[in-house]
CSV table of C-alpha atoms and ligand atoms in Angstrom, one decimal:
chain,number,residue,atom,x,y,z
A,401,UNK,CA,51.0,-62.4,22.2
A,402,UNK,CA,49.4,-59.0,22.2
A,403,UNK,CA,50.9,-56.1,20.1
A,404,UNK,CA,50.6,-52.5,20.7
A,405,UNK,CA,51.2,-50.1,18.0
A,406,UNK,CA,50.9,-46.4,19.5
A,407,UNK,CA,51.8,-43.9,21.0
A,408,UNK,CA,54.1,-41.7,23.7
A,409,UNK,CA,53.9,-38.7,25.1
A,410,UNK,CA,55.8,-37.6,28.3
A,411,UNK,CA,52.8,-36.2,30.2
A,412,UNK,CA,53.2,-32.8,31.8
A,413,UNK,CA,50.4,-32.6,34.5
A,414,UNK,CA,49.4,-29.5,36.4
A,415,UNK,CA,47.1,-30.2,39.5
A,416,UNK,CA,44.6,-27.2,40.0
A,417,UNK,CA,41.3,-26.9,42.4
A,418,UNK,CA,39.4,-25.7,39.5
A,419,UNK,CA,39.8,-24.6,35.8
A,420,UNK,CA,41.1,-21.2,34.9
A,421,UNK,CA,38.3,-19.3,33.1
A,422,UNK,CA,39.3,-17.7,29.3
A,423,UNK,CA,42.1,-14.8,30.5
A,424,UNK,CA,42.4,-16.1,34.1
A,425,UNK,CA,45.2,-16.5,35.8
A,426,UNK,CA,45.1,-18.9,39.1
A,427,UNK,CA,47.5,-21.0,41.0
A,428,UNK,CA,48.2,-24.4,40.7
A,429,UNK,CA,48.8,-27.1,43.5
A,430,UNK,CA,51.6,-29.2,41.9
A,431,UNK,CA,53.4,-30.3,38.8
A,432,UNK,CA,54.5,-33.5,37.8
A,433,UNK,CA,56.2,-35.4,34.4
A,434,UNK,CA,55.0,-38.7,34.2
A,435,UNK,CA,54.7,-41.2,31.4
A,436,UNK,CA,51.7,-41.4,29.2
A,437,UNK,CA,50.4,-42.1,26.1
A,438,UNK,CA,48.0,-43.9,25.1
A,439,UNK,CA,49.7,-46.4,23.1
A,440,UNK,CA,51.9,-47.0,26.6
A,441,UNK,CA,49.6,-46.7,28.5
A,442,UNK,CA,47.9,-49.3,26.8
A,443,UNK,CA,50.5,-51.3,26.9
A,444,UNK,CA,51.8,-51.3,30.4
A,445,UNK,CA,48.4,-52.0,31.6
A,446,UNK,CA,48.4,-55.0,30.0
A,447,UNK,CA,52.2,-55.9,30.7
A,448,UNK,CA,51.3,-55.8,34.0
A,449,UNK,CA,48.3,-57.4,34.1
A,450,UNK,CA,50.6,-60.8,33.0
A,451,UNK,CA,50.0,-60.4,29.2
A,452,UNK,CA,53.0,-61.1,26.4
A,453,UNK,CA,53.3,-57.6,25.1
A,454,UNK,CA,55.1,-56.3,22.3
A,455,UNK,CA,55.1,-52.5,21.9
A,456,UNK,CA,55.7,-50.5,18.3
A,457,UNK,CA,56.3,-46.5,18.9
A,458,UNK,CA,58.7,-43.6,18.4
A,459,UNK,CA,60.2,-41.7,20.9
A,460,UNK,CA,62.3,-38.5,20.3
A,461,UNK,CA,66.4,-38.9,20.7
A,462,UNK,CA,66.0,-36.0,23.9
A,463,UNK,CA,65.6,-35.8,27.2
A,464,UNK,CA,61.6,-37.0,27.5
A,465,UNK,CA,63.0,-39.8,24.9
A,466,UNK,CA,65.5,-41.1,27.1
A,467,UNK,CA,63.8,-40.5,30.4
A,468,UNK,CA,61.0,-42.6,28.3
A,469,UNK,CA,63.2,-45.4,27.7
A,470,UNK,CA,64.7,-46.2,31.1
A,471,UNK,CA,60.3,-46.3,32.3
A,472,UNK,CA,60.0,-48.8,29.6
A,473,UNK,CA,63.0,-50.5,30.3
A,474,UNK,CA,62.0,-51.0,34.3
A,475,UNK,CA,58.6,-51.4,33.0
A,476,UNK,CA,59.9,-54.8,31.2
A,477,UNK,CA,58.6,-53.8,28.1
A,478,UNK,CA,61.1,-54.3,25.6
A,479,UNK,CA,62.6,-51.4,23.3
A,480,UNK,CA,63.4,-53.7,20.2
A,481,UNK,CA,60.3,-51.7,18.7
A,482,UNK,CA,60.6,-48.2,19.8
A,483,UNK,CA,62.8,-46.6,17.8
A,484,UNK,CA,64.5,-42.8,18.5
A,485,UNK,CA,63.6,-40.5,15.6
A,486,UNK,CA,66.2,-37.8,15.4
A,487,UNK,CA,63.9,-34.8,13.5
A,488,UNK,CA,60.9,-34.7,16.0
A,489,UNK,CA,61.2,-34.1,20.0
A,490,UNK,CA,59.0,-36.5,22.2
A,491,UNK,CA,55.4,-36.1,22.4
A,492,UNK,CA,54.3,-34.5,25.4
A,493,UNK,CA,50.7,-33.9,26.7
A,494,UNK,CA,49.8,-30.9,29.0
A,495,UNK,CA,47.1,-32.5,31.1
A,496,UNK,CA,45.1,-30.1,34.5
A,497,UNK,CA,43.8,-32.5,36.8
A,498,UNK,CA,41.0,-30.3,38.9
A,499,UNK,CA,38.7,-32.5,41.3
A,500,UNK,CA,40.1,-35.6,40.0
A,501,UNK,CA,38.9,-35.1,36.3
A,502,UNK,CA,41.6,-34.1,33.7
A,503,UNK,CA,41.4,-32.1,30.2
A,504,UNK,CA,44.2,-33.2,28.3
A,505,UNK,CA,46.3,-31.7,25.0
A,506,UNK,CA,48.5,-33.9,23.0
A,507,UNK,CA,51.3,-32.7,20.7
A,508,UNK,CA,52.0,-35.5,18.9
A,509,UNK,CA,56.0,-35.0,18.0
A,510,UNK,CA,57.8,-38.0,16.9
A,511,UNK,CA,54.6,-40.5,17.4
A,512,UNK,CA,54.0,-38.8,14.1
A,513,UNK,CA,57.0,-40.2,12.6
A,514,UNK,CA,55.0,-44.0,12.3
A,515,UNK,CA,54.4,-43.8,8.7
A,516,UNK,CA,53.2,-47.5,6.8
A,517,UNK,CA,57.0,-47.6,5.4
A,518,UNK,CA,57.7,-47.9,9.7
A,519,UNK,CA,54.9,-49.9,11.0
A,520,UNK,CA,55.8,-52.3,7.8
A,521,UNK,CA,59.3,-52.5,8.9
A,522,UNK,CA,57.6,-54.5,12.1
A,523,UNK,CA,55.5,-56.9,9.9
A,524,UNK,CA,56.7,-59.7,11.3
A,525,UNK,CA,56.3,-58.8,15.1
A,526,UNK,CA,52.3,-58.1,14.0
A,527,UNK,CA,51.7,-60.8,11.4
A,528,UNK,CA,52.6,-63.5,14.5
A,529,UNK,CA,50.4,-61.3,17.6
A,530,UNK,CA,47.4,-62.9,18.7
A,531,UNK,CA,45.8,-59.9,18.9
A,532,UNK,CA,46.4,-56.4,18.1
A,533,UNK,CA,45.7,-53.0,20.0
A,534,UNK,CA,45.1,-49.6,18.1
A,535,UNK,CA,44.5,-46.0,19.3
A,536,UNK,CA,44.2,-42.6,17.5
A,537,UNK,CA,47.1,-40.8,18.3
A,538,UNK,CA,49.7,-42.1,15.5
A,539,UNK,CA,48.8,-41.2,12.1
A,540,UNK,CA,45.7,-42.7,10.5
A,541,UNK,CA,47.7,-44.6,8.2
A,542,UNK,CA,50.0,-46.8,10.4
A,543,UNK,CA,46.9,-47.8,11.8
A,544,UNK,CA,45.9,-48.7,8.3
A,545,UNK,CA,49.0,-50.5,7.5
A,546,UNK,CA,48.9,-52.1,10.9
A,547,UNK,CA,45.1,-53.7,10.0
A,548,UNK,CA,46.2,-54.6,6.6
A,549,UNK,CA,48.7,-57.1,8.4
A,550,UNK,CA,46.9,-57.9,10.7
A,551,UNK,CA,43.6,-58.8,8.5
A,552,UNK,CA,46.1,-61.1,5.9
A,553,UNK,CA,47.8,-63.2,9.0
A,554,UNK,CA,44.2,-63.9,11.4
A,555,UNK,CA,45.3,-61.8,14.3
A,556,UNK,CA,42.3,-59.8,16.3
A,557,UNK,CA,42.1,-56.4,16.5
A,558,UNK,CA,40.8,-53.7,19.6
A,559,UNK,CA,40.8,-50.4,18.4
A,560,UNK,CA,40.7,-47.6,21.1
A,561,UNK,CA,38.9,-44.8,18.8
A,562,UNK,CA,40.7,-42.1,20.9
A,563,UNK,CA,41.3,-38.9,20.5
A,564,UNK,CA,38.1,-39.7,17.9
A,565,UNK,CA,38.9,-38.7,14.5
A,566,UNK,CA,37.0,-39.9,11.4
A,567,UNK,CA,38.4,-43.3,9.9
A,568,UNK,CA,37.7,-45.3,6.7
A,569,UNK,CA,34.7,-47.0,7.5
A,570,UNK,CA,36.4,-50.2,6.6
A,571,UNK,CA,38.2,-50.3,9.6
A,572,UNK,CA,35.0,-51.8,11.2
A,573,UNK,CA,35.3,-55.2,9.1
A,574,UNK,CA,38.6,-55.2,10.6
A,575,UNK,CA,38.7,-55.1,13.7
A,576,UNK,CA,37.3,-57.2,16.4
A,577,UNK,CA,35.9,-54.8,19.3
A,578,UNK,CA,35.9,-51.1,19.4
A,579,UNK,CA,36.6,-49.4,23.0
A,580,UNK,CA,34.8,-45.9,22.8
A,581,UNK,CA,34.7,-43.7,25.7
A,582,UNK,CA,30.7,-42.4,25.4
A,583,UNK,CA,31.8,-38.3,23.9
A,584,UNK,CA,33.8,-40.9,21.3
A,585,UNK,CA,31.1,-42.8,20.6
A,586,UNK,CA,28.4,-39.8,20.2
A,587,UNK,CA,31.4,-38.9,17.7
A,588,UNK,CA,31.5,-42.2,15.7
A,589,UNK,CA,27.0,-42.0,15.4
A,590,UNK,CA,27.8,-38.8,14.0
A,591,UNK,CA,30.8,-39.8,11.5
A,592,UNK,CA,29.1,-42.9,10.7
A,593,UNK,CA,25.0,-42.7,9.5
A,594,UNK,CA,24.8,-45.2,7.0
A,595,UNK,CA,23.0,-48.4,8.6
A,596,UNK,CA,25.5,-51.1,7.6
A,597,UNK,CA,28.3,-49.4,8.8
A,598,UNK,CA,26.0,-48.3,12.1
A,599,UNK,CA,24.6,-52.0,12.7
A,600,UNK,CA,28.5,-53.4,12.5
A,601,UNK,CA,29.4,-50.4,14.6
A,602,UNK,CA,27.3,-51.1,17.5
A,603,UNK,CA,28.1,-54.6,17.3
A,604,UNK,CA,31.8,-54.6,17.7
A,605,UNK,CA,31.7,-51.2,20.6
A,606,UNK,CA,31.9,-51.5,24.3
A,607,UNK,CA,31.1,-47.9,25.5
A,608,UNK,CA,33.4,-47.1,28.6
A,609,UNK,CA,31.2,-45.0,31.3
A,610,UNK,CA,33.5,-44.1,33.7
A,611,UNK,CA,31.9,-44.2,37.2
A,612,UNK,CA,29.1,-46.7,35.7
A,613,UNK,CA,31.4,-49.3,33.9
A,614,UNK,CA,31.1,-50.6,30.5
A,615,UNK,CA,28.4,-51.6,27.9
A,616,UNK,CA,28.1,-53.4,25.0
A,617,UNK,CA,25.1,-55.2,22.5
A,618,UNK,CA,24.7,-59.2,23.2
A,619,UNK,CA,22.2,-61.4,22.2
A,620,UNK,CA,19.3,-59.8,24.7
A,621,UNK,CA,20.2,-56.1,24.2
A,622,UNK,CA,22.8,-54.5,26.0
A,623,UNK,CA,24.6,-55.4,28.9
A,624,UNK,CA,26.2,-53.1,31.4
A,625,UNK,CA,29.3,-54.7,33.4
A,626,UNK,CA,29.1,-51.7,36.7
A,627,UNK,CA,32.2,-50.6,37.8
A,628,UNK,CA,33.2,-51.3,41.7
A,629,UNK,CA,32.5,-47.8,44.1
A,630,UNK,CA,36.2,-46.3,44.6
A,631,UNK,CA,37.5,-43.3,45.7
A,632,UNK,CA,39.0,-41.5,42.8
A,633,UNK,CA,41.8,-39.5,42.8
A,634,UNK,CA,42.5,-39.2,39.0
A,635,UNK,CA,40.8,-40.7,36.2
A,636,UNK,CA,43.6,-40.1,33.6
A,637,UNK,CA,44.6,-44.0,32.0
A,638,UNK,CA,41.8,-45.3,32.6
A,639,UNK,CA,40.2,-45.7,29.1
A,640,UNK,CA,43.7,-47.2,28.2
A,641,UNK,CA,43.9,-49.5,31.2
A,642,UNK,CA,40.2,-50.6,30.6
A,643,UNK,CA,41.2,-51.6,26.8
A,644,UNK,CA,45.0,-53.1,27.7
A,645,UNK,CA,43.2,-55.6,30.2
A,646,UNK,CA,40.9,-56.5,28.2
A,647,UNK,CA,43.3,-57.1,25.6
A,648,UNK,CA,44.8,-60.0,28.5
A,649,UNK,CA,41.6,-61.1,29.5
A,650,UNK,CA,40.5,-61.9,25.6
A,651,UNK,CA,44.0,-62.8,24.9
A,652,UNK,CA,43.6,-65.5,27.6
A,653,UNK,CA,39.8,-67.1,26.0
A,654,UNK,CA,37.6,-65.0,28.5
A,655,UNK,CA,34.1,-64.7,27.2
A,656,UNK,CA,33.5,-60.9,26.6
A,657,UNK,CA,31.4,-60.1,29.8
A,658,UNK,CA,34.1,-62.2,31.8
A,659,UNK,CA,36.9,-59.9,30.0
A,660,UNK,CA,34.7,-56.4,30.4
A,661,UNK,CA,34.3,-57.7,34.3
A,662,UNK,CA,38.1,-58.1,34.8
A,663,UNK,CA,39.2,-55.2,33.0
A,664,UNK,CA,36.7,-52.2,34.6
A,665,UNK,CA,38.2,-53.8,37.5
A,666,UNK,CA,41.6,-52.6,36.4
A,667,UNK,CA,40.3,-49.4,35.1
A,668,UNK,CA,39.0,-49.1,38.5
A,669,UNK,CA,41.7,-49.8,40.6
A,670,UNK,CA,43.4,-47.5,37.8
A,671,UNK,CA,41.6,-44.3,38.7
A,672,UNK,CA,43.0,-44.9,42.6
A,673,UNK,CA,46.2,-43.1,42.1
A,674,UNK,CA,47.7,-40.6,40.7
A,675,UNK,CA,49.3,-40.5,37.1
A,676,UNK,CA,48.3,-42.5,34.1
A,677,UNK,CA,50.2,-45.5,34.2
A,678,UNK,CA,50.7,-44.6,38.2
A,679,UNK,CA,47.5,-46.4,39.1
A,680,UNK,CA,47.5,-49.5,36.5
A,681,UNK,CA,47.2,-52.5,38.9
A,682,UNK,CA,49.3,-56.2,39.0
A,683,UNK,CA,47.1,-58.9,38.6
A,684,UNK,CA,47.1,-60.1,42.1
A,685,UNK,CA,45.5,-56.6,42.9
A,686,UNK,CA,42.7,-57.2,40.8
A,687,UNK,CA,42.1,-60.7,41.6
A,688,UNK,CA,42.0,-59.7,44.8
A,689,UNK,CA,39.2,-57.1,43.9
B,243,RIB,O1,44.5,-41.5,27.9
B,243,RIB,C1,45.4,-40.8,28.7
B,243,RIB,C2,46.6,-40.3,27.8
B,243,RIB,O2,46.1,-39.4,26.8
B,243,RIB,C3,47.6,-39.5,28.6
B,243,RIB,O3,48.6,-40.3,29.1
B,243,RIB,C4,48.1,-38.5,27.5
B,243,RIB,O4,49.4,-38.7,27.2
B,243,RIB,C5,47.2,-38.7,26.3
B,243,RIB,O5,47.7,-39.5,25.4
């Protein structure tokens, strides 16, 4: 069973031709409200991709909460886990998509509301995961109290170090693999100097590279997985579908290039539609890659 603890955001996309300068004022092409996330996101990419997925979040009681709810719910991702909180609306992200690239904002809302006391009141769905998948937009410390359970009861750990912020360098014993995008992992050299932490750092990263795939150390130096040629049409999700299938593909006793090779598949297919979790394929669609 994989676990996801992250989170929500109901993400409010504005598609543009190019990027307002400072002051400017230009028109848009279209707006859309679609689910995202990266927690979610995470998670329906690996829901389904055929993994067992359990998914611990918060979600406001409002409209984005609700509307949030019913996805899940069709989604077949069960709500046992994600709890409304009543003092904090929804998080939301205002994303522009211009020439298929996006700059994103998150306002974090009720994902804020996982505190330890809250990701501890889920000990039991965590302590009994196989493995475990982690991003940066709850607070620092439920991703704490999440690797505290999950180191004492065996169960692996992906962290998606995204948005990058500076965590205990601790975290790195851990977890299992790290999924930087490669701004994130300029980041992490930057946070992290000292040369135990950098040596156990680069050992556990695979460095997503959009277009050119995915890289990480082995035994001869590092190996680049490439990503298949498609024609993009948004690359928003596809960090998070990269790291949920490869939370399947490990989950399932792939060998790590075997996993990296199924899952930049799914990020590829990913980036061929619109939306973050719009584009996240089934299995048979990247099987049949
Ligand atoms: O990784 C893409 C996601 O980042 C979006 O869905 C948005 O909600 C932000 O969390």
């Amino acid at each position: 069973m994989i676990t996801v603890v992250g989170s929500l955001n109901m993400d409010l996309v504005t598609t543009t031709t190019r990027d307002p300068e400072m002051g400017e004022t230009i028109m848009g092409v279209a707006f859309d409200t679609v689910p995202g996330g990266k927690g979610a996101n995470q998670a329906v990419a690996a829901h389904r991709l055929g993994g067992d997925v359990q998914f611990i979040g918060r979600l406001g009681d409002d409209v984005f909460g609700r509307e949030y709810r019913e996805i899940l719910k069709r989604e077949g991702i069960s709500l046992q886990n994600v709890k409304p909180v009543t003092h904090q609306k929804t998080g939301i992200a205002t994303i522009t998509v211009a020439d298929s690239n996006n700059k994103i904002i998150v306002v974090s809302g009720a994902n804020n509301s996982l505190t330890t006391s809250e990701v501890n009141k889920h000990r039991d769905v965590i302590a009994t995961s196989d493995w475990l998948v982690l991003q940066l937009e709850v607070p620092l410390e439920a991703n704490e109290a999440a690797l505290k359970i999950a180191k004492e009861n065996g169960v692996r750990v992906i962290l998606n170090p995204a948005p990058f912020q500076a965590f205990p360098k601790e975290w790195f014993d851990m977890m299992t693999w790290c999924t930087p995008n490669e701004t994130e992992m300029v980041a992490m050299q930057e946070a992290y100097s000292d040369p135990a932490t950098r040596k156990l750092m680069q050992k556990k990263c695979i460095v997503t590279r959009g277009a050119e795939g995915v890289s990480f150390l082995s035994g001869g130096g590092e190996d680049l997985v490439a990503a298949p040629a498609v024609k993009v049409v948004d690359t928003t999700g596809a960090g998070d579908t990269f790291t949920g299938a490869l939370a399947v593909a490990l989950d399932e006793g792939m060998t790590i290039r075997e996993a990296c090779s199924f899952a930049v598949k799914a990020a590829s297919l990913s980036v061929t539609k619109f939306g973050a979790q719009g584009g996240m394929p089934t299995r048979c669609e990247v099987e049949g890659m």
